[in-house]
Coordinates of N, CA, C and O in Angstrom, one line a residue:
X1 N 111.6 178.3 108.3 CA 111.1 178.4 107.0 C 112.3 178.1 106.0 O 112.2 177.5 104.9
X2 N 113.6 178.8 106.7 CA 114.8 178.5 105.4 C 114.8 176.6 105.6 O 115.2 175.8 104.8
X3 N 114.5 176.3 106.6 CA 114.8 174.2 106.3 C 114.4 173.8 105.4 O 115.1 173.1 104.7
X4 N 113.0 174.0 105.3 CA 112.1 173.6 104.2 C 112.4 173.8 102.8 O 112.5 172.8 102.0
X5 N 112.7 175.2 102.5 CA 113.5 176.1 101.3 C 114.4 175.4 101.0 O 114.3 174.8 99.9
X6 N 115.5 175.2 101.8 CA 116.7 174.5 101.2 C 116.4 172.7 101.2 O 117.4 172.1 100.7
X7 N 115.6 172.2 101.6 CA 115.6 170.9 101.6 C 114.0 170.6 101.0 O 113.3 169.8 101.6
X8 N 113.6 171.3 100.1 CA 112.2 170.7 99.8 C 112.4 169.3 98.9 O 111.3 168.9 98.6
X9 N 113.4 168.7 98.6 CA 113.5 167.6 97.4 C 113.2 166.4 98.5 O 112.4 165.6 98.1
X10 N 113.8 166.3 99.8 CA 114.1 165.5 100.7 C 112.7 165.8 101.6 O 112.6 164.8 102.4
X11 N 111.7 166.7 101.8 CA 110.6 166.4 102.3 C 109.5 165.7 101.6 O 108.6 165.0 102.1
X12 N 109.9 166.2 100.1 CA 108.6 165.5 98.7 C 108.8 164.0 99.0 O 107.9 163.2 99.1
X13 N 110.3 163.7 99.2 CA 110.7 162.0 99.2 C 109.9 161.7 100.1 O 109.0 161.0 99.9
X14 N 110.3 162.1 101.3 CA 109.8 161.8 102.5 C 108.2 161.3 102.5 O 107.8 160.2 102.9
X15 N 107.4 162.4 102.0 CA 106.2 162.5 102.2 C 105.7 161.2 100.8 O 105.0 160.2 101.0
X16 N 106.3 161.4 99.6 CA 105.7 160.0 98.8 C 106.0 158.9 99.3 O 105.3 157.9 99.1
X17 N 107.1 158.8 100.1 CA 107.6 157.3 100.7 C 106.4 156.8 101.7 O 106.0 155.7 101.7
X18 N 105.8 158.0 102.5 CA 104.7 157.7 103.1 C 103.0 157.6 102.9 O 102.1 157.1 103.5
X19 N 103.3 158.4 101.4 CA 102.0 158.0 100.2 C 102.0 156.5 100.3 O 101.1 155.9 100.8
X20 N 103.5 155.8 99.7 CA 103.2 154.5 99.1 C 103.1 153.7 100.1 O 102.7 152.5 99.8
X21 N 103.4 153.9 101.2 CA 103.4 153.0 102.4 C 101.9 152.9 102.9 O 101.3 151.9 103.2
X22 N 101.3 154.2 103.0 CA 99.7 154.1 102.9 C 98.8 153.3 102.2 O 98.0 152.5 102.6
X23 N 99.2 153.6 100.8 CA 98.5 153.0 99.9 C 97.8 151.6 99.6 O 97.1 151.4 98.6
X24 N 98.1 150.8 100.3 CA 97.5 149.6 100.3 C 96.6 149.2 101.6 O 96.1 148.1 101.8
X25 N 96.7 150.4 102.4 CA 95.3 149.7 103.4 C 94.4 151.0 103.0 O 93.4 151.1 103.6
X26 N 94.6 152.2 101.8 CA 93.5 153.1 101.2 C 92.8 152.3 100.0 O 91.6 152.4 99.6
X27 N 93.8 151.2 99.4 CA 93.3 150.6 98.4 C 92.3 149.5 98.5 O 91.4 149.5 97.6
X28 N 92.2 148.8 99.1 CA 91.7 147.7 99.6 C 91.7 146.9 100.5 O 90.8 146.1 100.8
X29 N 93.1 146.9 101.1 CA 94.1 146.1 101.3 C 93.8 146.3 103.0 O 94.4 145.6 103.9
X30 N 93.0 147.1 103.3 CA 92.4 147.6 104.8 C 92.0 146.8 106.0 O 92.7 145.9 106.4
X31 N 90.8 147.4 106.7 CA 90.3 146.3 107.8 C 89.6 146.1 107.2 O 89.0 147.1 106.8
X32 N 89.1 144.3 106.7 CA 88.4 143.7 106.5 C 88.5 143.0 105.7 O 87.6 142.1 105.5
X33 N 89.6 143.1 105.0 CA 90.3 142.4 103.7 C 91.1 141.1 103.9 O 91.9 141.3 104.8
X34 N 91.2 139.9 103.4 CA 91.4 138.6 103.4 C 92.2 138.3 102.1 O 91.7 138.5 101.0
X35 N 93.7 137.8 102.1 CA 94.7 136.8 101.2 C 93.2 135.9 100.6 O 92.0 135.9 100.7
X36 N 94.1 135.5 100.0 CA 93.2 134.3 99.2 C 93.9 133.0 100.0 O 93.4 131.9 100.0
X37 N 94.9 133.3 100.7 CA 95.8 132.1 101.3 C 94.4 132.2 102.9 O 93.9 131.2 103.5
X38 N 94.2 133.3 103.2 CA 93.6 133.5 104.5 C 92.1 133.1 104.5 O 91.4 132.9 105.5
X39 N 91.7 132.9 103.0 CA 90.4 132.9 102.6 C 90.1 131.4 102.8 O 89.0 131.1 103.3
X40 N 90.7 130.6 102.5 CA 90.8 129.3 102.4 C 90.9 128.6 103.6 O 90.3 127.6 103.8
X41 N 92.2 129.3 105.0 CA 92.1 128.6 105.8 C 90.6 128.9 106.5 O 90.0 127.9 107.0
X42 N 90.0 130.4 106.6 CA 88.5 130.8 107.2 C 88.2 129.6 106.8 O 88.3 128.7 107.7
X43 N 87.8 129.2 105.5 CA 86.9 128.2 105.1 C 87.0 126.8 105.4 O 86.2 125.9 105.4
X44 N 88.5 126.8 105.7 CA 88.6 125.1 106.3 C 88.2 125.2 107.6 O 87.2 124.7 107.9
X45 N 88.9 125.9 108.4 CA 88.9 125.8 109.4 C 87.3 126.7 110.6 O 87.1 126.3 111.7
X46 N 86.6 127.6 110.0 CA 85.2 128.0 110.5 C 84.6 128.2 109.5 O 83.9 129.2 109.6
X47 N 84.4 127.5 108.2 CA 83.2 127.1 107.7 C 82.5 128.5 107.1 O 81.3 128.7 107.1
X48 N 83.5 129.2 106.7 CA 82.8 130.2 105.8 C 82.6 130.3 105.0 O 83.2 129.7 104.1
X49 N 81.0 131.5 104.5 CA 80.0 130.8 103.5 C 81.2 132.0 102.6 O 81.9 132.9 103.0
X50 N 81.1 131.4 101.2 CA 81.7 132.7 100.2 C 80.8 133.3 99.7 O 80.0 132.5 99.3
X51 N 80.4 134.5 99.3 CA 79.7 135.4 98.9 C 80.0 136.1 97.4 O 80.5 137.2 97.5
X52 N 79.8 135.7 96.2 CA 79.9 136.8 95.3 C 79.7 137.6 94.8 O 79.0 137.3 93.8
X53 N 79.8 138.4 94.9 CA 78.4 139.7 94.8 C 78.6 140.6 93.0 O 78.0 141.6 92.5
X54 N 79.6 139.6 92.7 CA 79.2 139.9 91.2 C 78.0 140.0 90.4 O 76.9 139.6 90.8
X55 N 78.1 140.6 89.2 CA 76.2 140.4 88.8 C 76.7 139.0 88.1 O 77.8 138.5 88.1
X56 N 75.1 138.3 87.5 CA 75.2 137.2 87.0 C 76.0 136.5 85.8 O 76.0 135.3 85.6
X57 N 76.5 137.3 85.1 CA 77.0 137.5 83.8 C 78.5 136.8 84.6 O 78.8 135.7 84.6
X58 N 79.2 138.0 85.2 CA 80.8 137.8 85.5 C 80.8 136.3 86.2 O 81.6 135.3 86.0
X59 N 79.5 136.6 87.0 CA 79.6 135.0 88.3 C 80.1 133.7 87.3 O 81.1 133.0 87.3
X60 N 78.8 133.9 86.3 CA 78.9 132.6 85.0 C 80.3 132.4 84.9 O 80.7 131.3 84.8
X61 N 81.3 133.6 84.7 CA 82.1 133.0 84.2 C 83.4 132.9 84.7 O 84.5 132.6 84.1
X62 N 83.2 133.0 85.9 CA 83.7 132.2 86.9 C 84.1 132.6 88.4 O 84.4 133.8 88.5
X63 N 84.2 132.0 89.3 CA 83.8 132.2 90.7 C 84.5 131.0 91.4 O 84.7 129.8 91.0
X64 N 84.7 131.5 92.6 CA 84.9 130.5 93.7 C 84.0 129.3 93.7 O 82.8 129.1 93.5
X65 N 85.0 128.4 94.0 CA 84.3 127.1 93.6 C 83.1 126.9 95.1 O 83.6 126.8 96.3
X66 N 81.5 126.8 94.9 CA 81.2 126.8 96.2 C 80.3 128.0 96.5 O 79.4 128.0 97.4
X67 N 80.7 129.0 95.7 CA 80.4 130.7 96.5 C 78.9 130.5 95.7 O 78.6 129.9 94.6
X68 N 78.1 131.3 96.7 CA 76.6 131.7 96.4 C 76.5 132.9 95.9 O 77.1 133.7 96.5
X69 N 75.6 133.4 94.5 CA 75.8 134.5 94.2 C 74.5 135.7 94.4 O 73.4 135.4 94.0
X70 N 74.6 136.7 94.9 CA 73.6 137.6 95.0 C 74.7 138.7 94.9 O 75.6 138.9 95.7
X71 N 74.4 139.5 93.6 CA 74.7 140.5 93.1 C 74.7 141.8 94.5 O 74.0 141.8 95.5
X72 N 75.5 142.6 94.2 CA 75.7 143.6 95.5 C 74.4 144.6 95.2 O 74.3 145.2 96.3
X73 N 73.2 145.2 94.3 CA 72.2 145.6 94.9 C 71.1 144.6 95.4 O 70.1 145.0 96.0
X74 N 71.2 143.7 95.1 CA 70.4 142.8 96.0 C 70.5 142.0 97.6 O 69.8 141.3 98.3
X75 N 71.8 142.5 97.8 CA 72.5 141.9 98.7 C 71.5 142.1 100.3 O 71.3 141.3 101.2
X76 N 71.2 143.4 100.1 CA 70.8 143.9 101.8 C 69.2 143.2 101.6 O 68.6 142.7 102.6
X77 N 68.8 143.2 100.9 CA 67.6 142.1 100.6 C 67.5 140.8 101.2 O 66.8 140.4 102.1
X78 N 68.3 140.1 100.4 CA 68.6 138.7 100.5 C 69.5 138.0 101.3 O 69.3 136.8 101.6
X79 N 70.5 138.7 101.7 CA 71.6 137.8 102.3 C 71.0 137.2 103.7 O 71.2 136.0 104.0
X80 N 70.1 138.0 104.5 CA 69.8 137.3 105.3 C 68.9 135.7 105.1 O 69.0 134.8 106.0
X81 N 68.2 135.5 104.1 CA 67.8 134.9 103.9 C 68.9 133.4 103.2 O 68.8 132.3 103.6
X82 N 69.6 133.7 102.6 CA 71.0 133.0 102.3 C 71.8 132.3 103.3 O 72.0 131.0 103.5
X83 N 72.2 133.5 104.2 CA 72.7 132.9 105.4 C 72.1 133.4 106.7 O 72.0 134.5 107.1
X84 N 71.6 132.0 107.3 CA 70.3 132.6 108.1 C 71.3 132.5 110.0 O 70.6 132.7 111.0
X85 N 72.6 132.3 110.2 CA 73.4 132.6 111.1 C 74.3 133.7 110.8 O 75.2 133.8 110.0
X86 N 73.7 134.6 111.8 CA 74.7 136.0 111.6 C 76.2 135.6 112.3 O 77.1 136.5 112.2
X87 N 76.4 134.4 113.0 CA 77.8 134.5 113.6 C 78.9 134.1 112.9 O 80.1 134.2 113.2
X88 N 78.1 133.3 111.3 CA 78.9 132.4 110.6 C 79.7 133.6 109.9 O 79.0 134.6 109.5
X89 N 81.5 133.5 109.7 CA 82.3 134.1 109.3 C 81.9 133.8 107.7 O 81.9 132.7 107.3
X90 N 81.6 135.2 106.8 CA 81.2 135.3 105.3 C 82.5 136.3 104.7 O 82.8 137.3 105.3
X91 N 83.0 135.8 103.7 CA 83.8 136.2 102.8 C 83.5 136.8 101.4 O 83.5 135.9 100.5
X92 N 83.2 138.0 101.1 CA 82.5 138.8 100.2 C 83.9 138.5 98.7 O 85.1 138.7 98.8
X93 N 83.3 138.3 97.8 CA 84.4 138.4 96.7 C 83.8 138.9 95.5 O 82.6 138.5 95.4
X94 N 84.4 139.8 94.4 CA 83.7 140.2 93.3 C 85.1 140.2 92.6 O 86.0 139.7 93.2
X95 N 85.3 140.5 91.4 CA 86.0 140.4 90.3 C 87.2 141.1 90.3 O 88.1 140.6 89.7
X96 N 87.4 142.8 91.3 CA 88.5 143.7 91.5 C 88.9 143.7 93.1 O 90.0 143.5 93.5
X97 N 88.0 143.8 93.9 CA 87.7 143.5 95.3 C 87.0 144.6 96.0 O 86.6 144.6 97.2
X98 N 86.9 145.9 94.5 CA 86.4 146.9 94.9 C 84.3 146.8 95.7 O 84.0 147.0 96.9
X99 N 83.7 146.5 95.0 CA 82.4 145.8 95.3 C 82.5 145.0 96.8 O 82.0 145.3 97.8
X100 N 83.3 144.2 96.5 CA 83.2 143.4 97.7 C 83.4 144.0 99.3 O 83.0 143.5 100.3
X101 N 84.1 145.3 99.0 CA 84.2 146.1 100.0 C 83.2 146.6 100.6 O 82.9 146.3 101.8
X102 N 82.3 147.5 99.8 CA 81.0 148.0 100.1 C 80.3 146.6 100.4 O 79.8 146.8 101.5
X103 N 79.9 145.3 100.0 CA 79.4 144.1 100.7 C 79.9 144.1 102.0 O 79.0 144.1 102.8
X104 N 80.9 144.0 102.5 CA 81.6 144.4 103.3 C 80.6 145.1 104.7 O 80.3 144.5 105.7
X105 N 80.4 146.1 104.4 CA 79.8 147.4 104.9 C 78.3 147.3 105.2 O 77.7 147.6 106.2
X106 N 77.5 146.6 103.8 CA 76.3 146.3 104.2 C 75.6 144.9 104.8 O 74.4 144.8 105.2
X107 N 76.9 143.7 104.8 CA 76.8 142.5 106.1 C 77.2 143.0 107.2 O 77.1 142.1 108.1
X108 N 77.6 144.2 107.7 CA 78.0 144.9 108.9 C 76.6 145.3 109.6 O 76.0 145.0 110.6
X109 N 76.4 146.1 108.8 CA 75.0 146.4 108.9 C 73.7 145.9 109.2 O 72.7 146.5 109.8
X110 N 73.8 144.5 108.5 CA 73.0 143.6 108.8 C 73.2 142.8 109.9 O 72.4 141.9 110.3
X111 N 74.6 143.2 110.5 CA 74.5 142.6 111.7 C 75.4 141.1 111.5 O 75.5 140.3 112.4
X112 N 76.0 140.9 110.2 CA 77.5 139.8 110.1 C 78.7 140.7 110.6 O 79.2 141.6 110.0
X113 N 79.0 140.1 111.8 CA 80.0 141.0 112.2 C 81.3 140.1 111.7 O 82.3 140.8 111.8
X114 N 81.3 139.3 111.4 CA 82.4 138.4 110.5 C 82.7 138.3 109.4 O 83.2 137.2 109.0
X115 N 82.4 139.2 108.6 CA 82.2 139.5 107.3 C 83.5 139.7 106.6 O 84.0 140.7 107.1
X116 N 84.1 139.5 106.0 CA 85.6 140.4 105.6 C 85.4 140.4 103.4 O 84.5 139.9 102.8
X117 N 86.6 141.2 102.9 CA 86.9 140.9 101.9 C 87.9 140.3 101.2 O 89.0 140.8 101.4
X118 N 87.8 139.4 100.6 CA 88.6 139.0 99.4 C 89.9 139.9 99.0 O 89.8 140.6 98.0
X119 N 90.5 140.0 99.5 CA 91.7 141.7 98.5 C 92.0 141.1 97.2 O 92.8 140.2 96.9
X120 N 91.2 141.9 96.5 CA 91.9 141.8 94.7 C 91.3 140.6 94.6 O 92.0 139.6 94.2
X121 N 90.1 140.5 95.0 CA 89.1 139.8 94.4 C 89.3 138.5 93.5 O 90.4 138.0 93.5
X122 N 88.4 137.9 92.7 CA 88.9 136.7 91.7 C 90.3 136.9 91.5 O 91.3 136.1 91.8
X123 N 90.3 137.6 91.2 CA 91.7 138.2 90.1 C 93.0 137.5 91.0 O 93.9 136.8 90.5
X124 N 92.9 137.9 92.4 CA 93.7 137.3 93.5 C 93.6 135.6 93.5 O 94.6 134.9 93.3
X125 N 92.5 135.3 93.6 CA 92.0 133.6 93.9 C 92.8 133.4 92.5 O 94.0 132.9 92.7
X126 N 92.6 133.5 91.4 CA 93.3 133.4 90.1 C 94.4 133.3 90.2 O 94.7 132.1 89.9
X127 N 95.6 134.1 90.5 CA 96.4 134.1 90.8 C 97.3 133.0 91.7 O 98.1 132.2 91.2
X128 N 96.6 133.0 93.3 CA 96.8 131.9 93.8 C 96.5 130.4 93.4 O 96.2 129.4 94.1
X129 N 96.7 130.4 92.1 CA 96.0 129.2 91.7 C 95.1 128.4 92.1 O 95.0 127.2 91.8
X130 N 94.2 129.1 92.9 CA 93.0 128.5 93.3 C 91.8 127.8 92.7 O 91.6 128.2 91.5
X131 N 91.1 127.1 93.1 CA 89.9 126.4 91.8 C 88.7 127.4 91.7 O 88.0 128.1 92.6
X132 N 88.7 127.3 90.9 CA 87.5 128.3 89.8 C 86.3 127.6 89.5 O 86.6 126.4 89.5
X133 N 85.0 127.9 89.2 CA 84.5 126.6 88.5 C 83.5 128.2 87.8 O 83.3 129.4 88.2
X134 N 83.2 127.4 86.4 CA 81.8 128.2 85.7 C 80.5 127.9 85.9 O 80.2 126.7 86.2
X135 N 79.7 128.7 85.8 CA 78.5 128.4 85.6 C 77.4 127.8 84.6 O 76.2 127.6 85.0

């Protein structure tokens, strides 16, 4: 008990060093999550559909050049109907990458086991200087 006592400054470090080292597969950054560099090659190379599950408003103003949009409470509705092969690898993207996660969960569900997300969403593809287009 005296280790702790005399050395608590050096266990707080310890323990935030291992906060921040967490923190990006609690943030998004997890299993299921996709670069925008990684998103691109999916798409060249196995032909994955993009998904935006933004509502219609954000989609308009702008999105993946290509991506189909069904808003995330419509999603467990419709997507089957969208994409009617469950084997085909789908890439969920929304605006933060937060949404796209929970899309994520409910193409699981439906049985796209290839599903992944976007990390950091548009905002990422943006970044990457990727092409954008409006609606």
């Amino acid at each position: 008990m005296q280790f702790f006592l005399d050395n608590w400054m050096l266990i707080a470090v310890a323990l935030s060093a291992g906060g921040m080292l967490l923190w990006p597969a609690l943030s998004g950054g997890g299993p299921g999550a996709l670069t925008a560099d990684g998103a691109v090659q999916l798409i060249n190379r196995e032909k994955a559909v993009v998904i935006d599950v933004c509502e219609t408003a954000e989609y308009a103003n702008g999105h993946v050049v290509g991506a189909k949009n069904i808003p995330l409470g419509q999603l467990e509705t419709r997507l089957t109907t969208v994409v009617k092969n469950k084997a085909t690898p789908l890439i969920m993207v929304c605006y933060s990458g937060a949404r796209s996660n929970r899309a994520v969960s409910i193409a699981k569900k439906l049985g796209f086991e290839k599903a992944l997300s976007l990390s950091g969403g548009i905002n990422a593809w943006r970044a990457a200087n990727l092409p954008v287009e409006k609606a």
